[in-house]
CSV table of C-alpha atoms in Angstrom, one decimal:
chain,number,residue,atom,x,y,z
L,209,MET,CA,3.3,-6.5,-33.0
L,210,THR,CA,5.3,-4.3,-31.1
L,211,LEU,CA,7.6,-2.0,-33.3
L,212,PRO,CA,11.5,-1.5,-32.4
L,213,ARG,CA,12.3,1.8,-30.4
L,214,ALA,CA,14.5,2.8,-32.9
L,215,LEU,CA,11.6,3.1,-35.5
L,216,ASP,CA,9.7,5.5,-33.2
L,217,PRO,CA,11.1,8.7,-34.9
L,218,PHE,CA,10.2,7.7,-38.2
L,219,VAL,CA,6.7,6.6,-37.4
L,220,GLY,CA,6.4,9.7,-35.5
L,221,PHE,CA,7.5,11.7,-38.1
L,222,ALA,CA,4.8,10.2,-40.6
L,223,GLN,CA,2.4,10.9,-38.0
L,224,ALA,CA,3.5,14.6,-37.4
L,225,LEU,CA,3.2,15.1,-41.1
L,226,ARG,CA,-0.3,13.8,-41.2
L,227,GLY,CA,-1.4,16.0,-38.1
L,228,ALA,CA,-0.5,18.9,-40.4
L,229,ARG,CA,-2.7,17.8,-43.0
L,230,PHE,CA,0.0,16.5,-45.4
L,231,ALA,CA,-1.6,13.5,-47.4
L,232,ILE,CA,0.4,10.6,-46.1
L,233,SER,CA,-0.9,7.0,-46.7
L,234,PRO,CA,0.3,3.9,-44.3
L,235,ASP,CA,1.7,2.5,-47.2
L,236,GLN,CA,3.9,5.6,-48.0
L,237,THR,CA,5.0,5.3,-44.1
L,238,VAL,CA,6.3,1.6,-44.6
L,239,ASP,CA,7.9,2.6,-47.9
L,240,PHE,CA,9.7,5.1,-46.0
L,241,ILE,CA,10.7,3.1,-43.1
L,242,THR,CA,12.1,0.3,-45.8
L,243,SER,CA,13.9,3.1,-47.7
L,244,ILE,CA,16.0,4.2,-44.6
L,245,GLY,CA,17.1,0.4,-44.0
L,246,ILE,CA,17.9,0.0,-47.6
L,247,LEU,CA,20.0,3.5,-48.0
L,248,GLY,CA,21.9,2.7,-44.7
L,249,PRO,CA,21.6,6.6,-44.4
L,250,ARG,CA,25.2,8.2,-43.4
L,251,ASP,CA,23.4,11.5,-42.4
L,252,MET,CA,20.2,13.4,-41.6
L,253,THR,CA,20.3,14.6,-45.1
L,254,ASP,CA,19.6,11.0,-46.5
L,255,ILE,CA,16.9,10.6,-44.4
L,256,TYR,CA,15.4,14.2,-45.3
L,257,ARG,CA,15.6,13.4,-48.8
L,258,SER,CA,14.1,10.1,-48.5
L,259,GLY,CA,10.9,11.8,-46.7
L,260,ARG,CA,10.2,14.4,-49.3
L,261,ALA,CA,10.8,11.9,-52.1
L,262,LEU,CA,8.4,9.2,-50.9
L,263,PHE,CA,5.7,11.6,-49.2
L,264,SER,CA,5.6,13.7,-52.2
L,265,ILE,CA,5.9,17.0,-50.6
L,266,PRO,CA,4.6,20.0,-52.7
L,267,PRO,CA,6.9,22.5,-53.6
L,268,GLU,CA,5.0,24.9,-51.9
L,269,ARG,CA,4.9,23.3,-48.3
L,270,VAL,CA,8.6,22.5,-48.2
L,271,ASN,CA,9.0,24.9,-45.3
L,272,GLU,CA,6.3,23.3,-43.5
L,273,TYR,CA,8.2,19.8,-44.0
L,274,ASP,CA,11.3,21.3,-43.0
L,275,ALA,CA,10.0,22.4,-39.6
L,276,ILE,CA,8.5,19.2,-39.0
L,277,PHE,CA,11.9,17.5,-39.7
L,278,ARG,CA,13.8,19.5,-37.6
L,279,ALA,CA,11.2,19.3,-34.7
L,280,VAL,CA,11.0,15.5,-34.7
L,281,PHE,CA,14.9,14.4,-35.8
L,282,LEU,CA,16.7,17.6,-34.7
L,283,ASP,CA,14.4,18.7,-31.7
L,284,GLN,CA,14.6,22.3,-33.2
L,285,VAL,CA,11.5,24.2,-32.4
L,286,ILE,CA,9.9,27.2,-33.3
L,287,GLN,CA,10.3,29.8,-30.5
L,288,ALA,CA,7.0,30.5,-28.7
L,289,PRO,CA,5.8,34.1,-29.2
L,290,ALA,CA,6.8,37.1,-26.8
L,291,ASP,CA,3.9,37.9,-24.4
L,292,GLY,CA,2.8,41.0,-26.2
L,293,ASP,CA,2.3,39.0,-29.7
L,294,GLU,CA,0.3,36.0,-28.4
L,295,GLU,CA,-3.4,38.0,-29.5
L,296,ASP,CA,-2.2,38.6,-32.8
L,297,ASP,CA,-1.1,35.3,-33.3
L,298,LEU,CA,-4.1,33.7,-32.0
L,299,GLU,CA,-6.3,36.1,-34.9
L,300,ALA,CA,-4.0,35.1,-37.8
L,301,TYR,CA,-5.1,32.1,-40.2
L,302,GLU,CA,-2.7,29.6,-41.8
L,303,PRO,CA,-4.5,27.7,-44.9
L,304,THR,CA,-5.1,24.3,-44.1
L,305,SER,CA,-6.1,22.8,-47.4
L,306,GLU,CA,-3.8,20.3,-49.0
L,307,SER,CA,-3.0,21.6,-52.5
L,308,THR,CA,-1.1,19.1,-55.1
L,309,GLU,CA,0.9,21.0,-57.9
L,310,ILE,CA,0.3,19.4,-61.1
L,311,GLU,CA,3.2,19.6,-63.9
L,312,ALA,CA,2.5,21.3,-66.8
L,313,ALA,CA,2.1,19.6,-69.9
L,314,ASP,CA,4.3,19.8,-73.3
L,315,ASP,CA,1.4,19.4,-75.4
L,316,GLU,CA,0.3,22.9,-77.1
L,317,SER,CA,-2.9,21.4,-79.0
L,318,GLU,CA,-6.2,22.9,-77.8
L,319,VAL,CA,-9.2,21.1,-77.5
L,320,GLY,CA,-11.1,23.5,-75.3
L,321,ALA,CA,-12.2,27.0,-76.9
L,322,GLU,CA,-11.3,28.9,-73.8
L,323,ALA,CA,-9.3,26.6,-71.8
L,324,THR,CA,-5.4,27.5,-71.4
L,325,THR,CA,-2.3,25.4,-69.7
L,326,VAL,CA,-0.8,28.6,-68.1
L,327,GLU,CA,-0.6,28.5,-64.5
L,328,ARG,CA,-1.8,31.7,-63.1
L,329,LEU,CA,-1.8,31.9,-59.3
L,330,GLY,CA,-3.6,34.5,-57.5
L,331,GLN,CA,-6.5,34.6,-54.4
L,332,ARG,CA,-9.9,36.1,-54.7
L,333,TYR,CA,-12.2,38.0,-52.3
L,334,LEU,CA,-15.4,36.1,-52.1
L,335,GLY,CA,-18.4,38.0,-51.6
L,336,ARG,CA,-22.0,37.3,-51.7
L,337,GLY,CA,-23.7,35.2,-54.1
L,338,SER,CA,-27.0,33.5,-54.7
L,339,GLU,CA,-28.7,33.3,-51.3
L,340,GLU,CA,-31.7,31.9,-52.5
L,341,ALA,CA,-30.3,28.5,-54.1
L,342,VAL,CA,-27.9,28.1,-50.8
L,343,GLN,CA,-30.8,28.5,-48.4
L,344,ARG,CA,-33.0,26.2,-50.6
L,345,LEU,CA,-29.8,23.7,-50.3
L,346,ILE,CA,-29.7,24.0,-46.5
L,347,ARG,CA,-33.3,23.7,-45.8
L,348,GLU,CA,-33.9,20.3,-48.2
L,349,ALA,CA,-30.4,18.5,-48.1
L,350,SER,CA,-30.9,16.3,-45.0
L,351,GLY,CA,-33.9,14.7,-46.2
L,352,ALA,CA,-33.1,14.8,-50.1
L,353,LEU,CA,-29.4,13.6,-50.5
L,354,PRO,CA,-28.9,9.9,-51.6
L,355,ARG,CA,-28.5,7.1,-49.1
L,356,ARG,CA,-27.2,3.6,-49.1
L,357,THR,CA,-28.1,0.5,-47.0
L,358,SER,CA,-26.3,0.1,-43.8
L,359,TYR,CA,-25.1,-3.5,-42.4
L,360,ARG,CA,-26.6,-2.5,-38.9
L,361,ARG,CA,-30.0,-3.1,-38.0
L,362,GLN,CA,-32.8,-1.2,-36.3
L,363,GLN,CA,-36.2,-2.4,-34.8
L,364,SER,CA,-39.2,-2.4,-37.0
L,365,LYS,CA,-42.9,-3.0,-37.2
L,366,SER,CA,-42.5,-4.2,-41.2
L,367,GLY,CA,-38.9,-5.7,-41.1
L,368,ASP,CA,-37.6,-8.1,-43.2
L,369,ARG,CA,-36.1,-10.5,-40.5
L,370,ILE,CA,-36.9,-11.6,-37.0
L,371,ASP,CA,-35.1,-9.9,-34.5
L,372,MET,CA,-34.2,-12.9,-32.6
L,373,ARG,CA,-32.6,-11.3,-29.7
L,374,ARG,CA,-35.7,-8.6,-28.7
L,375,THR,CA,-38.1,-11.9,-29.1
L,376,LEU,CA,-35.9,-14.2,-26.7
L,377,ARG,CA,-35.6,-11.2,-24.4
L,378,ASP,CA,-39.5,-11.0,-24.4
L,379,VAL,CA,-40.1,-14.8,-23.9
L,380,ALA,CA,-37.6,-15.1,-21.0
L,381,LYS,CA,-39.7,-12.2,-19.4
L,382,ARG,CA,-42.9,-14.0,-19.8
L,383,GLU,CA,-41.5,-17.6,-18.8
L,384,GLY,CA,-41.7,-19.1,-22.1
L,385,GLU,CA,-44.9,-17.8,-23.8
L,386,VAL,CA,-44.9,-16.2,-27.2
L,387,PHE,CA,-46.9,-13.2,-27.9
L,388,LYS,CA,-45.1,-11.5,-30.4
L,389,LEU,CA,-42.3,-11.9,-33.0
L,390,PHE,CA,-40.3,-8.6,-33.4
L,391,GLN,CA,-39.2,-7.3,-36.6
L,392,SER,CA,-35.8,-5.4,-38.1
L,393,LYS,CA,-34.7,-3.9,-41.1
L,394,ARG,CA,-31.2,-2.4,-42.0
L,395,LYS,CA,-30.5,0.9,-41.3
L,396,THR,CA,-29.4,3.5,-44.0
L,397,ARG,CA,-27.1,6.2,-43.7
L,398,GLN,CA,-26.2,9.2,-46.1
L,399,ARG,CA,-23.7,8.5,-49.1
L,400,ARG,CA,-20.7,10.9,-49.2
L,401,VAL,CA,-21.0,13.7,-51.6
L,402,LEU,CA,-18.3,14.4,-53.2
L,403,LEU,CA,-17.4,17.9,-55.4
L,404,LEU,CA,-15.0,18.6,-57.8
L,405,ILE,CA,-15.0,22.1,-58.8
L,406,ASP,CA,-13.3,23.6,-61.6
L,407,VAL,CA,-11.6,27.4,-60.7
L,408,SER,CA,-9.7,28.0,-63.9
L,409,GLY,CA,-10.2,31.0,-65.8
L,410,SER,CA,-13.1,29.8,-68.1
L,411,MET,CA,-15.3,29.0,-64.6
L,412,LYS,CA,-14.1,32.8,-63.5
L,413,GLU,CA,-17.8,33.8,-63.4
L,414,ARG,CA,-19.4,30.8,-61.9
L,415,SER,CA,-16.8,29.5,-59.4
L,416,GLU,CA,-17.5,32.0,-56.5
L,417,GLU,CA,-21.3,30.7,-56.4
L,418,LEU,CA,-20.0,27.2,-56.8
L,419,LEU,CA,-18.0,27.4,-53.6
L,420,ARG,CA,-21.0,28.9,-51.4
L,421,LEU,CA,-22.9,25.7,-52.5
L,422,ALA,CA,-20.0,23.8,-51.5
L,423,HIS,CA,-20.0,25.3,-48.1
L,424,ALA,CA,-23.8,24.6,-47.5
L,425,VAL,CA,-23.0,20.8,-48.7
L,426,VAL,CA,-20.4,20.6,-46.0
L,427,GLN,CA,-22.8,21.9,-43.6
L,428,THR,CA,-25.6,19.7,-44.1
L,429,ALA,CA,-24.2,16.3,-45.6
L,430,ASP,CA,-23.0,13.9,-43.2
L,431,HIS,CA,-20.3,13.0,-45.4
L,432,ALA,CA,-19.2,15.6,-47.7
L,433,GLU,CA,-15.4,16.3,-49.4
L,434,VAL,CA,-14.6,19.3,-51.7
L,435,PHE,CA,-11.8,19.6,-54.1
L,436,THR,CA,-10.8,22.1,-56.5
L,437,LEU,CA,-9.5,21.9,-60.0
L,438,GLY,CA,-7.2,24.3,-61.8
L,439,THR,CA,-3.4,24.0,-62.5
L,440,ARG,CA,-3.1,22.3,-58.9
L,441,LEU,CA,-5.6,19.9,-57.1
L,442,THR,CA,-6.8,21.6,-53.4
L,443,ARG,CA,-8.7,19.8,-50.8
L,444,ILE,CA,-10.6,22.9,-49.1
L,445,THR,CA,-13.0,20.6,-47.0
L,446,THR,CA,-11.5,21.7,-44.0
L,447,ALA,CA,-11.7,25.2,-44.7
L,448,LEU,CA,-15.2,24.8,-45.3
L,449,ARG,CA,-16.3,23.4,-42.1
L,450,PRO,CA,-16.8,26.7,-40.0
L,451,THR,CA,-20.3,27.2,-40.0
L,452,ASP,CA,-20.0,31.2,-39.9
L,453,ARG,CA,-20.1,31.6,-44.0
L,454,GLY,CA,-17.9,34.4,-44.1
L,455,GLN,CA,-15.0,32.9,-41.9
L,456,ALA,CA,-15.0,29.4,-44.3
L,457,LEU,CA,-15.4,31.7,-47.7
L,458,ALA,CA,-12.4,33.8,-46.1
L,459,ARG,CA,-10.4,30.5,-45.7
L,460,VAL,CA,-11.2,29.2,-49.0
L,461,ALA,CA,-10.0,32.6,-50.8
L,462,GLN,CA,-6.5,31.8,-49.0
L,463,SER,CA,-6.1,28.1,-49.5
L,464,ILE,CA,-6.9,28.4,-53.5
L,465,SER,CA,-3.8,29.9,-55.1
L,466,ASP,CA,-4.8,29.1,-58.8
L,467,PHE,CA,-8.2,31.0,-59.1
L,468,ASP,CA,-8.7,31.8,-62.8
L,469,GLY,CA,-5.7,30.2,-64.0
L,470,GLY,CA,-5.0,27.3,-66.5
L,471,THR,CA,-6.9,24.3,-67.0
L,472,ARG,CA,-5.5,20.9,-66.4
L,473,ILE,CA,-8.7,18.7,-65.4
L,474,GLY,CA,-7.4,15.3,-66.5
L,475,ASP,CA,-4.2,16.0,-64.6
L,476,ALA,CA,-5.9,17.1,-61.3
L,477,LEU,CA,-8.0,14.3,-61.5
L,478,ALA,CA,-5.2,11.9,-62.2
L,479,ALA,CA,-3.4,13.4,-59.1
L,480,PHE,CA,-6.8,12.9,-57.0
L,481,LEU,CA,-6.6,9.1,-57.8
L,482,SER,CA,-3.0,8.9,-57.2
L,483,VAL,CA,-3.5,9.6,-53.4
L,484,PRO,CA,-5.2,6.4,-51.8
L,485,ARG,CA,-6.8,8.5,-49.2
L,486,TYR,CA,-8.3,10.9,-51.9
L,487,ALA,CA,-9.3,8.0,-53.9
L,488,GLY,CA,-11.1,6.4,-51.3
L,489,PHE,CA,-13.3,9.6,-50.7
L,490,ALA,CA,-14.8,8.5,-54.1
L,491,ARG,CA,-15.7,5.1,-53.5
L,492,GLY,CA,-19.3,4.6,-53.3
L,493,ALA,CA,-19.7,8.1,-53.2
L,494,ALA,CA,-22.1,10.9,-55.3
L,495,VAL,CA,-19.5,12.5,-57.3
L,496,VAL,CA,-20.4,15.8,-59.1
L,497,VAL,CA,-17.9,17.5,-61.1
L,498,LEU,CA,-18.5,21.2,-61.9
L,499,SER,CA,-16.6,22.3,-64.9
L,500,ASP,CA,-16.9,23.2,-68.6
L,501,GLY,CA,-14.9,20.5,-69.5
L,502,LEU,CA,-12.5,22.8,-71.7
L,503,GLU,CA,-9.5,21.1,-71.2
L,504,THR,CA,-6.3,21.6,-73.1
L,505,GLY,CA,-3.7,19.4,-74.8
L,506,THR,CA,-4.6,15.7,-75.5
L,507,PRO,CA,-7.4,14.5,-73.5
L,508,ASP,CA,-6.3,10.8,-73.0
L,509,VAL,CA,-5.3,11.5,-69.4
L,510,MET,CA,-8.7,13.2,-68.4
L,511,ILE,CA,-10.6,10.3,-70.1
L,512,ASP,CA,-8.8,7.7,-68.5
L,513,ALA,CA,-9.3,9.3,-65.0
L,514,VAL,CA,-12.7,9.8,-65.4
L,515,ARG,CA,-13.4,6.3,-66.5
L,516,ARG,CA,-11.3,5.1,-63.1
L,517,LEU,CA,-13.4,7.8,-61.4
L,518,SER,CA,-16.4,6.0,-62.5
L,519,ARG,CA,-16.0,2.7,-61.5
L,520,SER,CA,-15.6,3.9,-57.8
L,521,ALA,CA,-18.2,6.1,-57.6
L,522,TRP,CA,-21.8,5.2,-57.0
L,523,ARG,CA,-22.3,7.7,-59.5
L,524,LEU,CA,-20.8,10.1,-61.7
L,525,ASP,CA,-22.3,13.4,-62.7
L,526,TRP,CA,-20.8,16.3,-64.9
L,527,LEU,CA,-22.6,19.7,-64.8
L,528,THR,CA,-21.4,22.2,-67.3
L,529,PRO,CA,-22.7,25.8,-68.2
L,530,LEU,CA,-22.7,24.8,-71.4
L,531,ALA,CA,-25.8,22.5,-71.1
L,532,HIS,CA,-27.8,25.6,-70.1
L,533,ASP,CA,-29.0,25.3,-73.8
L,534,PRO,CA,-31.2,23.0,-74.3
L,535,ASP,CA,-29.8,22.1,-77.9
L,536,TYR,CA,-26.1,21.5,-76.6
L,537,THR,CA,-24.3,18.5,-77.8
L,538,PRO,CA,-20.6,18.0,-76.2
L,539,ALA,CA,-18.1,19.1,-79.1
L,540,THR,CA,-14.9,18.6,-77.0
L,541,GLN,CA,-12.9,15.3,-77.6
L,542,GLY,CA,-12.6,14.4,-73.9
L,543,LEU,CA,-16.5,15.1,-72.9
L,544,VAL,CA,-17.4,13.0,-75.8
L,545,ALA,CA,-15.5,10.2,-74.9
L,546,ILE,CA,-16.2,10.1,-71.4
L,547,LEU,CA,-20.1,10.4,-72.0
L,548,PRO,CA,-20.9,6.7,-71.8
L,549,VAL,CA,-19.2,6.6,-68.3
L,550,LEU,CA,-21.3,9.7,-67.0
L,551,ASP,CA,-24.8,8.8,-65.1
L,552,HIS,CA,-25.4,12.2,-66.0
L,553,LEU,CA,-24.4,15.0,-68.1
L,554,GLY,CA,-26.6,18.2,-66.8
L,555,ASP,CA,-26.8,21.9,-66.8
L,556,GLY,CA,-24.4,23.6,-64.2
L,557,ASN,CA,-25.1,27.5,-65.5
L,558,SER,CA,-26.2,28.6,-62.3
L,559,ALA,CA,-26.5,27.8,-58.4
L,560,ALA,CA,-30.1,27.0,-58.8
L,561,ALA,CA,-29.4,24.1,-61.4
L,562,VAL,CA,-26.9,22.6,-59.4
L,563,THR,CA,-28.9,22.9,-56.3
L,564,ASP,CA,-31.8,21.2,-58.2
L,565,HIS,CA,-29.2,18.5,-59.5
L,566,ILE,CA,-28.0,17.7,-55.9
L,567,LEU,CA,-31.2,17.3,-54.1
L,568,THR,CA,-32.7,15.1,-57.2
L,569,MET,CA,-29.8,13.0,-57.3
L,570,ALA,CA,-31.4,10.1,-55.3
L,571,ARG,CA,-34.5,10.2,-57.7
L,572,ARG,CA,-32.5,10.1,-60.8
L,573,ILE,CA,-31.7,5.8,-60.4
């Protein structure tokens, strides 16, 4: 189907936003075009406001949205740097994470001893940490991460089905004589690993080493996604892709603006599931939540989000530093309520404990 030429700017606008790493789904693009038709816009302001509302542009990225809108609809582009400034511009880094701000809750009741709803924005320098656990994860991850059966098939000496194509080719070469029945079996591929890391104030002592482990997972896994949870939901997978750990962690430090802030686990998970692209990352994945679970306010949002996440994931594990105590039993209302839908509630007190869990997920079935 060929779209009318008049729609090219609107489709191109959505593609430009997606290229700038805005979370724009195809359904949102269709809704945007439909809304323009319904509104019958009188000027460019109507188109601007429709796009900003339907694409759910985060407040901190409005300037980027404005620049792309002007470039697509008004042919206004940023002037190229002067000749003497090119080198500096190449060295500068612009954060490439996708951050979603979460509305603060009105409820002030506390169900977590150290949790807080206060949004505290800040960045942090990520230095060196537990090297032994990181190196172990790098060495063993490729062979230990969980795998799933693919629809594609491959040759095998002891397969579960006759490879008719290869067998018939061999028969044709031998003028109709059948000497051997070749067999095949289904291939396997690594499951996606999805890490959801709590970077709130109550996890301050562990968030840095967890981010180093996340970098190792992104480097070794075939498919991996990493998000941070706090007062905002931030996708840091792209920032973790450079193989140089120092460079990657520097990018992560610039991308996460809610280090050591409040704790809104439920709202962050709900925001994750509300974006179709993000929710698709969890489908059939090994999901690991690294958080102490000290939520504030009513836990209903957190309970509902975790239940929805568990229905989509292959398995859902929750690692909390509080479980380092062998006698630990969940005390918060939220953790108690989600226990039936978790595949495992385990120790997340150290990088070694988290590494051990990730490397043994496939054997826990």
